[in-house]
PDB file of C-alpha atoms in Angstrom:
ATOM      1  CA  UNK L   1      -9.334  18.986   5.733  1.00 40.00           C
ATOM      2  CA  UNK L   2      -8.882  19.032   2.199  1.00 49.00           C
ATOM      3  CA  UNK L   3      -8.259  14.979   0.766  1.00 57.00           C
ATOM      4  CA  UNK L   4      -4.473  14.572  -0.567  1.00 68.00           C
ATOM      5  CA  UNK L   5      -3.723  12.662  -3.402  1.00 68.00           C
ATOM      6  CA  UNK L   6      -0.676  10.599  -4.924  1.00 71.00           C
ATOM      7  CA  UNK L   7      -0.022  10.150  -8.277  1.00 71.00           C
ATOM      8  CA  UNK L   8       1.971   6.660  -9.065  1.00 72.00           C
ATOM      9  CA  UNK L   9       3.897   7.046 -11.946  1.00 66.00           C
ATOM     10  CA  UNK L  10       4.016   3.324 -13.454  1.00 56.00           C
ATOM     11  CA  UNK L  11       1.392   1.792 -11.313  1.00 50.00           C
ATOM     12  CA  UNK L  12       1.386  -1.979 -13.186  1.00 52.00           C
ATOM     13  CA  UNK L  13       5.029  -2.057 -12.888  1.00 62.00           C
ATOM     14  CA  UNK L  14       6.889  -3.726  -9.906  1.00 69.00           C
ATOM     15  CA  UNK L  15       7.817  -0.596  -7.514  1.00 69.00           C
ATOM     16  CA  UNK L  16       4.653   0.925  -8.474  1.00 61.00           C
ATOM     17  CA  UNK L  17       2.502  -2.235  -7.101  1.00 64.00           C
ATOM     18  CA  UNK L  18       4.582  -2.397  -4.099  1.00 70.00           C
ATOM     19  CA  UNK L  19       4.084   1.276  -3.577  1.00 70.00           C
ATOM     20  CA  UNK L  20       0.941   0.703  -3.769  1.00 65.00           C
ATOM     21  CA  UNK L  21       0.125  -1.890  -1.552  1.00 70.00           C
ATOM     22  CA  UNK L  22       2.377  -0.044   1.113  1.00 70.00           C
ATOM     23  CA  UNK L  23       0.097   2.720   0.993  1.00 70.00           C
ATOM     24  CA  UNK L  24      -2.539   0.953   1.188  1.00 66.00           C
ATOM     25  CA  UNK L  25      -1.536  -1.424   4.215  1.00 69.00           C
ATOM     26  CA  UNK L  26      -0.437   2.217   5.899  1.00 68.00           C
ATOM     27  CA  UNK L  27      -4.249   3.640   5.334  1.00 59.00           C
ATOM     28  CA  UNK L  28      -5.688   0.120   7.339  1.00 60.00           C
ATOM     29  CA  UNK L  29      -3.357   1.153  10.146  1.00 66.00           C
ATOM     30  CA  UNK L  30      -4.713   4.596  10.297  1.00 62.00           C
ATOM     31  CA  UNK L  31      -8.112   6.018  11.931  1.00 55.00           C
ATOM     32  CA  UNK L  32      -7.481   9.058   9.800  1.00 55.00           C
ATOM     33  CA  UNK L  33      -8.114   8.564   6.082  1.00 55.00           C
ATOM     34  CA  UNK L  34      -5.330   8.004   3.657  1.00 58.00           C
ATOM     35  CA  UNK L  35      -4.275   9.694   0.618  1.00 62.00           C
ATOM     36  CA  UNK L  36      -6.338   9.358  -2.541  1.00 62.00           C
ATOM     37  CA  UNK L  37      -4.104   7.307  -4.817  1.00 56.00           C
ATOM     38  CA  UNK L  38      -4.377   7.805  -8.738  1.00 58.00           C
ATOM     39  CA  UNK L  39      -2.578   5.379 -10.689  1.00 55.00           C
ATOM     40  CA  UNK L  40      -0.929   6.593 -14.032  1.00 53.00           C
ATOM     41  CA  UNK L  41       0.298   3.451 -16.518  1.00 46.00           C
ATOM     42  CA  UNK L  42       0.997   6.015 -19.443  1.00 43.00           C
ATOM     43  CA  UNK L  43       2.936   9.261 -19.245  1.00 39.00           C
ATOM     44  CA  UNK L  44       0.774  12.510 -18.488  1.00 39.00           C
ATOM     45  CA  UNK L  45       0.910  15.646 -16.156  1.00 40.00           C
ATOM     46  CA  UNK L  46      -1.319  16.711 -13.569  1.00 40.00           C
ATOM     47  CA  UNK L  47      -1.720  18.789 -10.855  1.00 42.00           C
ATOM     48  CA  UNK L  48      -1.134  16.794  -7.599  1.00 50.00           C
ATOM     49  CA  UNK L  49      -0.311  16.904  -4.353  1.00 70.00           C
ATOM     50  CA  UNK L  50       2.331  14.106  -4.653  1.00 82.00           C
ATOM     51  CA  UNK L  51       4.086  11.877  -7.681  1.00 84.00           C
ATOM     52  CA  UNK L  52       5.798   9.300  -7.248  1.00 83.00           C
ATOM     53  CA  UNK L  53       7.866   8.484 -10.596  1.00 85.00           C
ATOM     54  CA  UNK L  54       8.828   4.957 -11.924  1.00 82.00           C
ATOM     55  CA  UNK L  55      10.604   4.974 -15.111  1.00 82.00           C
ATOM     56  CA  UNK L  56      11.428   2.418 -17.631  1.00 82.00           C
ATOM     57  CA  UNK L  57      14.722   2.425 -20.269  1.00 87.00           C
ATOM     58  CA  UNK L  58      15.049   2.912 -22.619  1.00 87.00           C
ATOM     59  CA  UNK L  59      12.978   6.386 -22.181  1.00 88.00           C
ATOM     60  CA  UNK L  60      13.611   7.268 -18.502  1.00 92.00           C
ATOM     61  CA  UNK L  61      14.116  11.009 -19.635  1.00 95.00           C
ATOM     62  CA  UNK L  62      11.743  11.367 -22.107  1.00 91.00           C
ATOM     63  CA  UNK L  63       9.179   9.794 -19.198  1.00 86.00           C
ATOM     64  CA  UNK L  64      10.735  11.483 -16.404  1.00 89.00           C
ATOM     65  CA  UNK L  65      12.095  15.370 -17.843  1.00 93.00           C
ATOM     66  CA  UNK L  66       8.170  16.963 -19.311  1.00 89.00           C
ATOM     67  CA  UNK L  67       6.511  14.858 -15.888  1.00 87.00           C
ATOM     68  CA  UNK L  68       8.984  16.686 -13.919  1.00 91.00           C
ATOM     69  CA  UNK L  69       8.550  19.869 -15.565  1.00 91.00           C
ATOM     70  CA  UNK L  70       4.731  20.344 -15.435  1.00 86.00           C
ATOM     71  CA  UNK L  71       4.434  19.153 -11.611  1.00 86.00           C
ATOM     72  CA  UNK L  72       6.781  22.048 -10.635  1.00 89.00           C
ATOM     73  CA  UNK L  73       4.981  24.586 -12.996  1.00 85.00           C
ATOM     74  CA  UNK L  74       1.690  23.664 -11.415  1.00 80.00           C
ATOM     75  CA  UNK L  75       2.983  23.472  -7.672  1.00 83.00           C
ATOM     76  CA  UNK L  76       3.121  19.981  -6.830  1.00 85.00           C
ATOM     77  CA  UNK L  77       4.508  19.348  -3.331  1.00 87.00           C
ATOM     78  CA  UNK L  78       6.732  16.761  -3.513  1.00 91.00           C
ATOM     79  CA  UNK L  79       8.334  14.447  -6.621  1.00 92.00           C
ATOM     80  CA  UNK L  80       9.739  10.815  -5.458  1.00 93.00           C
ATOM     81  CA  UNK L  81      11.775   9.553  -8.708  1.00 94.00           C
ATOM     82  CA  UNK L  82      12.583   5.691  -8.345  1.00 93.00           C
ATOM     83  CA  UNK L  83      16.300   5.883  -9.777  1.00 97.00           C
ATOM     84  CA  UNK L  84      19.240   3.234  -8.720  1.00 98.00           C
ATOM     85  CA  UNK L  85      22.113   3.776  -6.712  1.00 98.00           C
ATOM     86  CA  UNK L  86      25.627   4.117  -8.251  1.00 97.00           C
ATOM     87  CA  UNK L  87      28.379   3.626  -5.630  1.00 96.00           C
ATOM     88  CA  UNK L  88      26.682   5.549  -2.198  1.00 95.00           C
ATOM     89  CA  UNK L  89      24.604   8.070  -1.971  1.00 92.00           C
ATOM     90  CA  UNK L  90      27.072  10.923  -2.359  1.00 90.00           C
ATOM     91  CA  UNK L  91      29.454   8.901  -4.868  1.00 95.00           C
ATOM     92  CA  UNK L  92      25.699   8.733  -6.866  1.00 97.00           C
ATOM     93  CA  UNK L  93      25.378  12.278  -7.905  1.00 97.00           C
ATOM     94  CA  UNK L  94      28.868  12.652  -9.675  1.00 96.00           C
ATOM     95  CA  UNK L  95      28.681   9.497 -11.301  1.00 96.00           C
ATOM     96  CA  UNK L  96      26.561   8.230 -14.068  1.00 97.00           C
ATOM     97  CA  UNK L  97      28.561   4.984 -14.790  1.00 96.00           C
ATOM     98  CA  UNK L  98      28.983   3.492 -18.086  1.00 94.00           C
ATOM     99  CA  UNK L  99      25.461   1.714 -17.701  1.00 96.00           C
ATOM    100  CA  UNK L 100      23.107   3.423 -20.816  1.00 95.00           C
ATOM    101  CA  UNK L 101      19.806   3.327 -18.128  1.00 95.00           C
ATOM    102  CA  UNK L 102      22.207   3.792 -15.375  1.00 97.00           C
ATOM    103  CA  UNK L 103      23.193   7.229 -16.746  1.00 97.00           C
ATOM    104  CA  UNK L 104      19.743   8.148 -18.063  1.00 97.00           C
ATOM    105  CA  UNK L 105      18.270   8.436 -14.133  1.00 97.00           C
ATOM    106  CA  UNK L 106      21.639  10.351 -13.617  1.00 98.00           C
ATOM    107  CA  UNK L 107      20.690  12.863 -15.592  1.00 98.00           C
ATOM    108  CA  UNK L 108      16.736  12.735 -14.278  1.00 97.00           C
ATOM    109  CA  UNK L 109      18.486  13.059 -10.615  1.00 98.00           C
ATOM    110  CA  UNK L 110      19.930  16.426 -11.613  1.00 98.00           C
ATOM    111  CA  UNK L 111      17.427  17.928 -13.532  1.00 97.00           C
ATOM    112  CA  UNK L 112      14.573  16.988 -10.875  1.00 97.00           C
ATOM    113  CA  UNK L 113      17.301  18.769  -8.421  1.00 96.00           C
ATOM    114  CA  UNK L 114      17.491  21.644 -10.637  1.00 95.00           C
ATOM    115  CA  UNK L 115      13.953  22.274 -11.839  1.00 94.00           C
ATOM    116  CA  UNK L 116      12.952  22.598  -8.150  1.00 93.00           C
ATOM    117  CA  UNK L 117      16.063  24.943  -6.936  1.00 90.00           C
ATOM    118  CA  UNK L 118      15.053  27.228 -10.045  1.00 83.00           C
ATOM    119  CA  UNK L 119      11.079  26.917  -8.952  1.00 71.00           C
ATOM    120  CA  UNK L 120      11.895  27.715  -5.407  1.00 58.00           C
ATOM    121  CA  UNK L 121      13.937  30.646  -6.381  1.00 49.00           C
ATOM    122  CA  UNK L 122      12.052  32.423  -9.295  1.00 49.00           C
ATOM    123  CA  UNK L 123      10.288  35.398  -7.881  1.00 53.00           C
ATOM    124  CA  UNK L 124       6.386  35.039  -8.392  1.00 54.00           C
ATOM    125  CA  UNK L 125       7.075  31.689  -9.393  1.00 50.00           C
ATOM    126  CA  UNK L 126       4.618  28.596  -8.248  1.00 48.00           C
ATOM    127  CA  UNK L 127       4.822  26.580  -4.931  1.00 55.00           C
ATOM    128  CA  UNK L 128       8.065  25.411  -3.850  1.00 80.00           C
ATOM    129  CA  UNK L 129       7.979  21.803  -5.228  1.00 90.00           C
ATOM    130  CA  UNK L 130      10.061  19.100  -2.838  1.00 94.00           C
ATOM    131  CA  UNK L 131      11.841  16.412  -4.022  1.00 96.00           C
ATOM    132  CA  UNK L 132      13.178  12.784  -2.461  1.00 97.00           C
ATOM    133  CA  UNK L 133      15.426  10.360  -4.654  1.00 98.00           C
ATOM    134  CA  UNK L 134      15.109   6.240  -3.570  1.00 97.00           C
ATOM    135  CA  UNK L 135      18.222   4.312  -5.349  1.00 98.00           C
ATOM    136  CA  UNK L 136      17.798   0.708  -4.983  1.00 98.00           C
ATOM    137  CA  UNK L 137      20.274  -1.498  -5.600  1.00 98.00           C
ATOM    138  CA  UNK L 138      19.483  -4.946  -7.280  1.00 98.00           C
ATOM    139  CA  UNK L 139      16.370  -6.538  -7.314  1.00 97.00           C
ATOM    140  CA  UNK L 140      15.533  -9.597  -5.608  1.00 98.00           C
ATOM    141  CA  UNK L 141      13.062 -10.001  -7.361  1.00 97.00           C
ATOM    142  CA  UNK L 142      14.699 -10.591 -10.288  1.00 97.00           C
ATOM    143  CA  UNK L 143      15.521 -13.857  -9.051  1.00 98.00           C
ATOM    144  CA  UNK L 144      12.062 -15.104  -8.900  1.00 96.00           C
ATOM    145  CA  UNK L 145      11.071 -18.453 -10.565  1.00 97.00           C
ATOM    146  CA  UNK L 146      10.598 -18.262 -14.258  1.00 96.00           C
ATOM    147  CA  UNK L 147      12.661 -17.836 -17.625  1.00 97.00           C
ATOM    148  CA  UNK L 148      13.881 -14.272 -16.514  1.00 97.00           C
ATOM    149  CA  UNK L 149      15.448 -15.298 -12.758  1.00 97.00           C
ATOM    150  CA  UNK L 150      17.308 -17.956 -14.811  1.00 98.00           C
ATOM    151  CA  UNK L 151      19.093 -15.242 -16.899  1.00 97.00           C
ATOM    152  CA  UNK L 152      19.734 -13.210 -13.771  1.00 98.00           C
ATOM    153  CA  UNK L 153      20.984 -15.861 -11.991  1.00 98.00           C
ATOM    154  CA  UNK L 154      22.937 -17.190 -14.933  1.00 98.00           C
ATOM    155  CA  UNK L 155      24.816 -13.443 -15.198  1.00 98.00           C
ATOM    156  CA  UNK L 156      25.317 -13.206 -11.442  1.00 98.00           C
ATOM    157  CA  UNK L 157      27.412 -16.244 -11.654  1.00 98.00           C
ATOM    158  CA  UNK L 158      29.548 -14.781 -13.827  1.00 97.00           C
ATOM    159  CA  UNK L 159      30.924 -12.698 -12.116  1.00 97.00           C
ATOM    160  CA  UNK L 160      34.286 -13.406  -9.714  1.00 97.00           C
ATOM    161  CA  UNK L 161      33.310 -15.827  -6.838  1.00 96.00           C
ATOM    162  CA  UNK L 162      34.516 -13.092  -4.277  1.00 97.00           C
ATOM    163  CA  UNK L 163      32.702  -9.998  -5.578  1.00 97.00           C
ATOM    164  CA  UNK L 164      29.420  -9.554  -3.622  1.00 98.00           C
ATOM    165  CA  UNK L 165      26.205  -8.010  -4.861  1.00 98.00           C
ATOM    166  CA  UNK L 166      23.945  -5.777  -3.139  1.00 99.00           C
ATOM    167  CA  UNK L 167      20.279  -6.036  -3.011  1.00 99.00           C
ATOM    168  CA  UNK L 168      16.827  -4.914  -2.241  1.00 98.00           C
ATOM    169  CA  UNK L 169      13.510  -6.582  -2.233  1.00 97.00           C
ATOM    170  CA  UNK L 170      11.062  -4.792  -4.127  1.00 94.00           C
ATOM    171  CA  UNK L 171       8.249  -4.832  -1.373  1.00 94.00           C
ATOM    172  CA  UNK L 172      10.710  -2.390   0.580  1.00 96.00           C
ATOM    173  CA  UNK L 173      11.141  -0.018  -2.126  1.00 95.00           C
ATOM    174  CA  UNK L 174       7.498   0.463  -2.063  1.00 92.00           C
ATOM    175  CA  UNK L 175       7.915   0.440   1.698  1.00 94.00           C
ATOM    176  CA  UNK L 176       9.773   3.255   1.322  1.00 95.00           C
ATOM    177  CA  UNK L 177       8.597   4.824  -1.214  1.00 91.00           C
ATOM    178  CA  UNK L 178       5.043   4.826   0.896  1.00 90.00           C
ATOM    179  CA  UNK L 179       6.683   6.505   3.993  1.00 93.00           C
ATOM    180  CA  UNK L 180       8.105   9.043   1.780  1.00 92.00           C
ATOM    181  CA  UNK L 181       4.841  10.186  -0.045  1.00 89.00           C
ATOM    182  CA  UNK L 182       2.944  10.259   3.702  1.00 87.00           C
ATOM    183  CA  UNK L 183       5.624  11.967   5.444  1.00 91.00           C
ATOM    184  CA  UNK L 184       7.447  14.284   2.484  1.00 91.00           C
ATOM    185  CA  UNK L 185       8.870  16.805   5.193  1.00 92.00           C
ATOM    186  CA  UNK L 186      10.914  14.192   6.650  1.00 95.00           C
ATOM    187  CA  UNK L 187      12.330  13.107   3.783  1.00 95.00           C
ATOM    188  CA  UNK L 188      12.617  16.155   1.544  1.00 95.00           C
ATOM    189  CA  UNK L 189      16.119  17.224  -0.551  1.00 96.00           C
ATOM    190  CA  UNK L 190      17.460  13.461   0.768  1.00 97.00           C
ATOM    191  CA  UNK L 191      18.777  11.123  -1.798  1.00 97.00           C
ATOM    192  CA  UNK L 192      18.598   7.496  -0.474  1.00 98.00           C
ATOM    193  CA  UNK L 193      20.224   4.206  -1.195  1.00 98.00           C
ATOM    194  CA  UNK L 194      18.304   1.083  -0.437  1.00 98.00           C
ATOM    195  CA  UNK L 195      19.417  -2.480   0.088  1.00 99.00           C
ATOM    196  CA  UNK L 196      18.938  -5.281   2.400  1.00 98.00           C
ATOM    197  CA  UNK L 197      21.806  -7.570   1.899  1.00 99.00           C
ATOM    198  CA  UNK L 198      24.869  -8.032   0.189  1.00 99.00           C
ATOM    199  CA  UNK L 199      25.774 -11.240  -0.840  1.00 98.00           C
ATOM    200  CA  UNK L 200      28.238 -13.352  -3.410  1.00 98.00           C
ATOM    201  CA  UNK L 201      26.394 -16.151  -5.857  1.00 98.00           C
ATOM    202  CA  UNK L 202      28.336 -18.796  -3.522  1.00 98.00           C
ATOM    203  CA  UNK L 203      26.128 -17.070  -0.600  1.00 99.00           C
ATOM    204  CA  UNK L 204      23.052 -16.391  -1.967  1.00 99.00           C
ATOM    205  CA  UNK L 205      23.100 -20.583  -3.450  1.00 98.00           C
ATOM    206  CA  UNK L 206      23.934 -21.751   0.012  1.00 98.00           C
ATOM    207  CA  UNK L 207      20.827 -19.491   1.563  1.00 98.00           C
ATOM    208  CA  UNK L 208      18.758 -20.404  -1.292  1.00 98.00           C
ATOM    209  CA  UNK L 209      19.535 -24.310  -0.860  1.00 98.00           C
ATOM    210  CA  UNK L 210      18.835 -23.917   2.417  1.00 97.00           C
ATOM    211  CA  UNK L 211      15.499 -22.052   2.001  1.00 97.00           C
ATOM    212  CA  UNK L 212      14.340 -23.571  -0.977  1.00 97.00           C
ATOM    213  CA  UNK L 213      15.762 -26.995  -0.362  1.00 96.00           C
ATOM    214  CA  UNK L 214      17.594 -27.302  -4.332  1.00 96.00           C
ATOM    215  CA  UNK L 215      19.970 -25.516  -6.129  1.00 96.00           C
ATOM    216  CA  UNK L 216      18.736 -21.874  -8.019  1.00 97.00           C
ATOM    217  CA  UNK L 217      18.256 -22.154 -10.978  1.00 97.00           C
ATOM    218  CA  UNK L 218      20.011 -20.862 -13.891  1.00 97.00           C
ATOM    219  CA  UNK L 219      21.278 -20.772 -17.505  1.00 97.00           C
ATOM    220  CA  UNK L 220      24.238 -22.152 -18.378  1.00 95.00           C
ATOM    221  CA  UNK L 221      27.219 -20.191 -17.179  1.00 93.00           C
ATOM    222  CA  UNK L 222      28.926 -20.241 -20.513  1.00 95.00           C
ATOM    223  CA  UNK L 223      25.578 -19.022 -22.312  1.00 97.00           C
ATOM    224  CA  UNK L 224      25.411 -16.116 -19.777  1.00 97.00           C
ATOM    225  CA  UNK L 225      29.242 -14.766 -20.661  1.00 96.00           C
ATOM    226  CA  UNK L 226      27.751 -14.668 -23.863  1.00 97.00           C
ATOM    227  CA  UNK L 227      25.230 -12.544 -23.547  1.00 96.00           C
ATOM    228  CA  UNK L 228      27.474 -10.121 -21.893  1.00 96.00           C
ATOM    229  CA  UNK L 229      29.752  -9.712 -24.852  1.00 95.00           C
ATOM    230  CA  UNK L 230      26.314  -9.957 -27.457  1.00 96.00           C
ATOM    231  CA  UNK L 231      24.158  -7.880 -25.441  1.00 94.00           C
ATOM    232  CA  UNK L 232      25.525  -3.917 -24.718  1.00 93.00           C
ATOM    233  CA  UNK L 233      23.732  -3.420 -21.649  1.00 92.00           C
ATOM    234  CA  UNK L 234      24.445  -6.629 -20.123  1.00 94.00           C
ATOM    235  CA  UNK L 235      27.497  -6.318 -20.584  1.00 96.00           C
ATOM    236  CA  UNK L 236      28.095  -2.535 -19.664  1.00 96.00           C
ATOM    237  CA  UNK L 237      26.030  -3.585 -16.345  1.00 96.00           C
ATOM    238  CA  UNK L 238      27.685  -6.798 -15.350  1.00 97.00           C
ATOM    239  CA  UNK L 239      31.396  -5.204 -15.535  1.00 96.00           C
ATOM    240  CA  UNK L 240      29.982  -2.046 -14.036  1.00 96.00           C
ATOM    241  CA  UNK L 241      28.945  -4.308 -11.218  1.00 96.00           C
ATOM    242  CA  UNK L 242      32.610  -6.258 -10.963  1.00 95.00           C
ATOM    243  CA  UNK L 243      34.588  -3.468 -10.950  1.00 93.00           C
ATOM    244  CA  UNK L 244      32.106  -0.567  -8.859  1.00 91.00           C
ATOM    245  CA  UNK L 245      29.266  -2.273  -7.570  1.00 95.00           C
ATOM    246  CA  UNK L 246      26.478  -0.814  -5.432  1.00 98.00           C
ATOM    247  CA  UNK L 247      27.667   1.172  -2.254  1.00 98.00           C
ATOM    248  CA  UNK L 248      24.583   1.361   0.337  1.00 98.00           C
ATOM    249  CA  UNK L 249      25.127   1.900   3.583  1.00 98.00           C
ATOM    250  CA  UNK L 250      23.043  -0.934   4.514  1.00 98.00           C
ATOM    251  CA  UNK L 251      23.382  -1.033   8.901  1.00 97.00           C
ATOM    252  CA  UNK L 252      22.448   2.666   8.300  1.00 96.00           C
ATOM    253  CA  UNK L 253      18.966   1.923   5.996  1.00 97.00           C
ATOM    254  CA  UNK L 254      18.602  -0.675   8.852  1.00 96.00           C
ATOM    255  CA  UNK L 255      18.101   2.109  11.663  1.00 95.00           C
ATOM    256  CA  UNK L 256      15.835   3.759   9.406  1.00 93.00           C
ATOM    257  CA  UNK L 257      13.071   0.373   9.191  1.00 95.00           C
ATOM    258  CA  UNK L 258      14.922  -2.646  11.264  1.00 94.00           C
ATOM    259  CA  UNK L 259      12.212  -4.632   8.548  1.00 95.00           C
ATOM    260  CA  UNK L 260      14.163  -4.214   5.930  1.00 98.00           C
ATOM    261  CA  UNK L 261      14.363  -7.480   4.174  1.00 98.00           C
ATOM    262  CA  UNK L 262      17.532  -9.229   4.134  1.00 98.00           C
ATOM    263  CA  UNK L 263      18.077 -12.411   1.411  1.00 99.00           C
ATOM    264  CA  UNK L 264      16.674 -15.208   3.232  1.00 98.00           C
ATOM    265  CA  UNK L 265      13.573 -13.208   4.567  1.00 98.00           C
ATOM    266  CA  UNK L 266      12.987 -12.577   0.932  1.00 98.00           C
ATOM    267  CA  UNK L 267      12.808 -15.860   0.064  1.00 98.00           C
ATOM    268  CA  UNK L 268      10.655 -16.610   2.862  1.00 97.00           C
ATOM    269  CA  UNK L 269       8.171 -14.486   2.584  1.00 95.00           C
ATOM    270  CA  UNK L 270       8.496 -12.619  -1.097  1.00 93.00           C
ATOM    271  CA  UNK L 271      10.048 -14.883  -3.414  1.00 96.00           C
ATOM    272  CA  UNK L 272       7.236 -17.019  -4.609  1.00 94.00           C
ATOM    273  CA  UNK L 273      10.023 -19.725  -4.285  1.00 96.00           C
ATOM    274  CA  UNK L 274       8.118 -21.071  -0.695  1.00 92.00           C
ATOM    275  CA  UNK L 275       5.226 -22.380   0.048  1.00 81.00           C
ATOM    276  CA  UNK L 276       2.723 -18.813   1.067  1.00 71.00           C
ATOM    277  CA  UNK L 277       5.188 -16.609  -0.165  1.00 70.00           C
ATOM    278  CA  UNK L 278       3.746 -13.517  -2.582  1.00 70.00           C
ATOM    279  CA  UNK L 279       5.487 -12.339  -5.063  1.00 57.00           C
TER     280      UNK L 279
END
């Protein structure tokens, strides 16, 4: 049997690691061998049997669109894009938000969707190319200790007390993200929201007092409403996220992998807040 491979699009980054180390922990589990996994950390095209595309703003389409383009001229089987979730997954296609990088993997959603209707339907043309689309909500992770949590903690508290966040650990994106590339059939022409918990700041301090045993740290709240007027895109995001929010159906990604990491587990076992806990 011939060897597949898997292309990681943004390898270094955070999905790509996790994606990574998913596939890799899959492959131990195994008696068969795994995929052979090529990790990309600059743009190119090749011809694969799998790609799974992580994008960074602010050139998601200039990344994602020529990527896109050459794995469906050269037959690729299946394309996982890494995009973000924009109100549920069928609120997500018909609405690209106000959000700059928000509404640049909008527009990578639908021409992924496109390029592989027109490849599938051109007569003569090459291999139908499959796609899947993972929208995570927010980070975790971007709550881990150092200067950058602060500022994300800082923003989140901005926002009204009663107006919850959604969010994902980035270990399960690359949980899923893994399952995807090793089972594409299953997953093909599905767009899918991820998240593990939704929570307000006042929630997510009392879990993280509890966990970590102090308060999370933060900038100062007044600094932070700052920023969002000085700073477009925090600013577009943070009142995107007040008045739309994220909208995955989180029981339902539950049924799909009962692991799914909720808040607390997170910090637990993810954070790099605890004692034994990898980032």
């Amino acid at each position: 049997m011939q060897e597949s491979e898997i292309l990681i699009v943004g390898a270094t980054g955070q999905k790509g690691s996790a994606t990574i180390k998913a596939l890799a922990e899959a492959a131990q589990q195994q008696s068969a061998p795994g995929p052979r996994i090529l990790a990309l950390t600059r743009s190119a095209s090749s011809e694969k049997a799998s790609v799974f595309l992580v994008t960074a703003p602010p050139g998601d389409e200039a990344q994602a669109i020529p990527l896109i383009d050459a794995a469906v001229e050269h037959g690729v089987r299946h394309i996982v894009f890494s995009s973000v979730d924009r109100g549920g997954d069928a609120r997500s296609w018909g609405n690209p938000t106000s959000i700059p990088h928000f509404a640049a993997k909008h527009r990578v959603e639908l021409h992924l969707r496109d390029a592989t209707a027109c490849a599938v339907s051109a007569p003569g043309g090459a291999a139908a190319t499959s796609w899947t689309i993972l929208r995570p909500a927010g980070f975790m992770d971007n709550y881990a200790p150092g200067a950058f949590g602060k500022m994300m903690a800082g923003l989140w508290a901005t926002m009204p007390p009663d107006r919850a966040m959604q969010l994902v650990s980035v270990r399960d994106i690359g949980r899923f993200a893994a399952r995807v590339l090793l089972d594409p059939g299953a997953w093909a022409g599905r767009a899918v929201g991820l998240a593990g918990d939704e929570l307000t700041f006042a929630e997510a301090e009392d879990i993280f007092r509890q966990i970590v045993g102090r308060d999370m740290p933060r900038l100062w709240t007044p600094l932070c409403r700052g920023l969002r007027w000085l700073v477009d895109d925090a600013g577009k995001s943070m009142n995107c996220f007040e008045r739309v929010g994220f909208g995955v159906d989180i029981e339902a990604l539950r049924r799909e992998d009962e692991q799914v990491q909720d808040f607390e587990s997170w910090l637990r076992t993810s954070s790099g807040w605890v004692a034994g806990s990898k980032l």
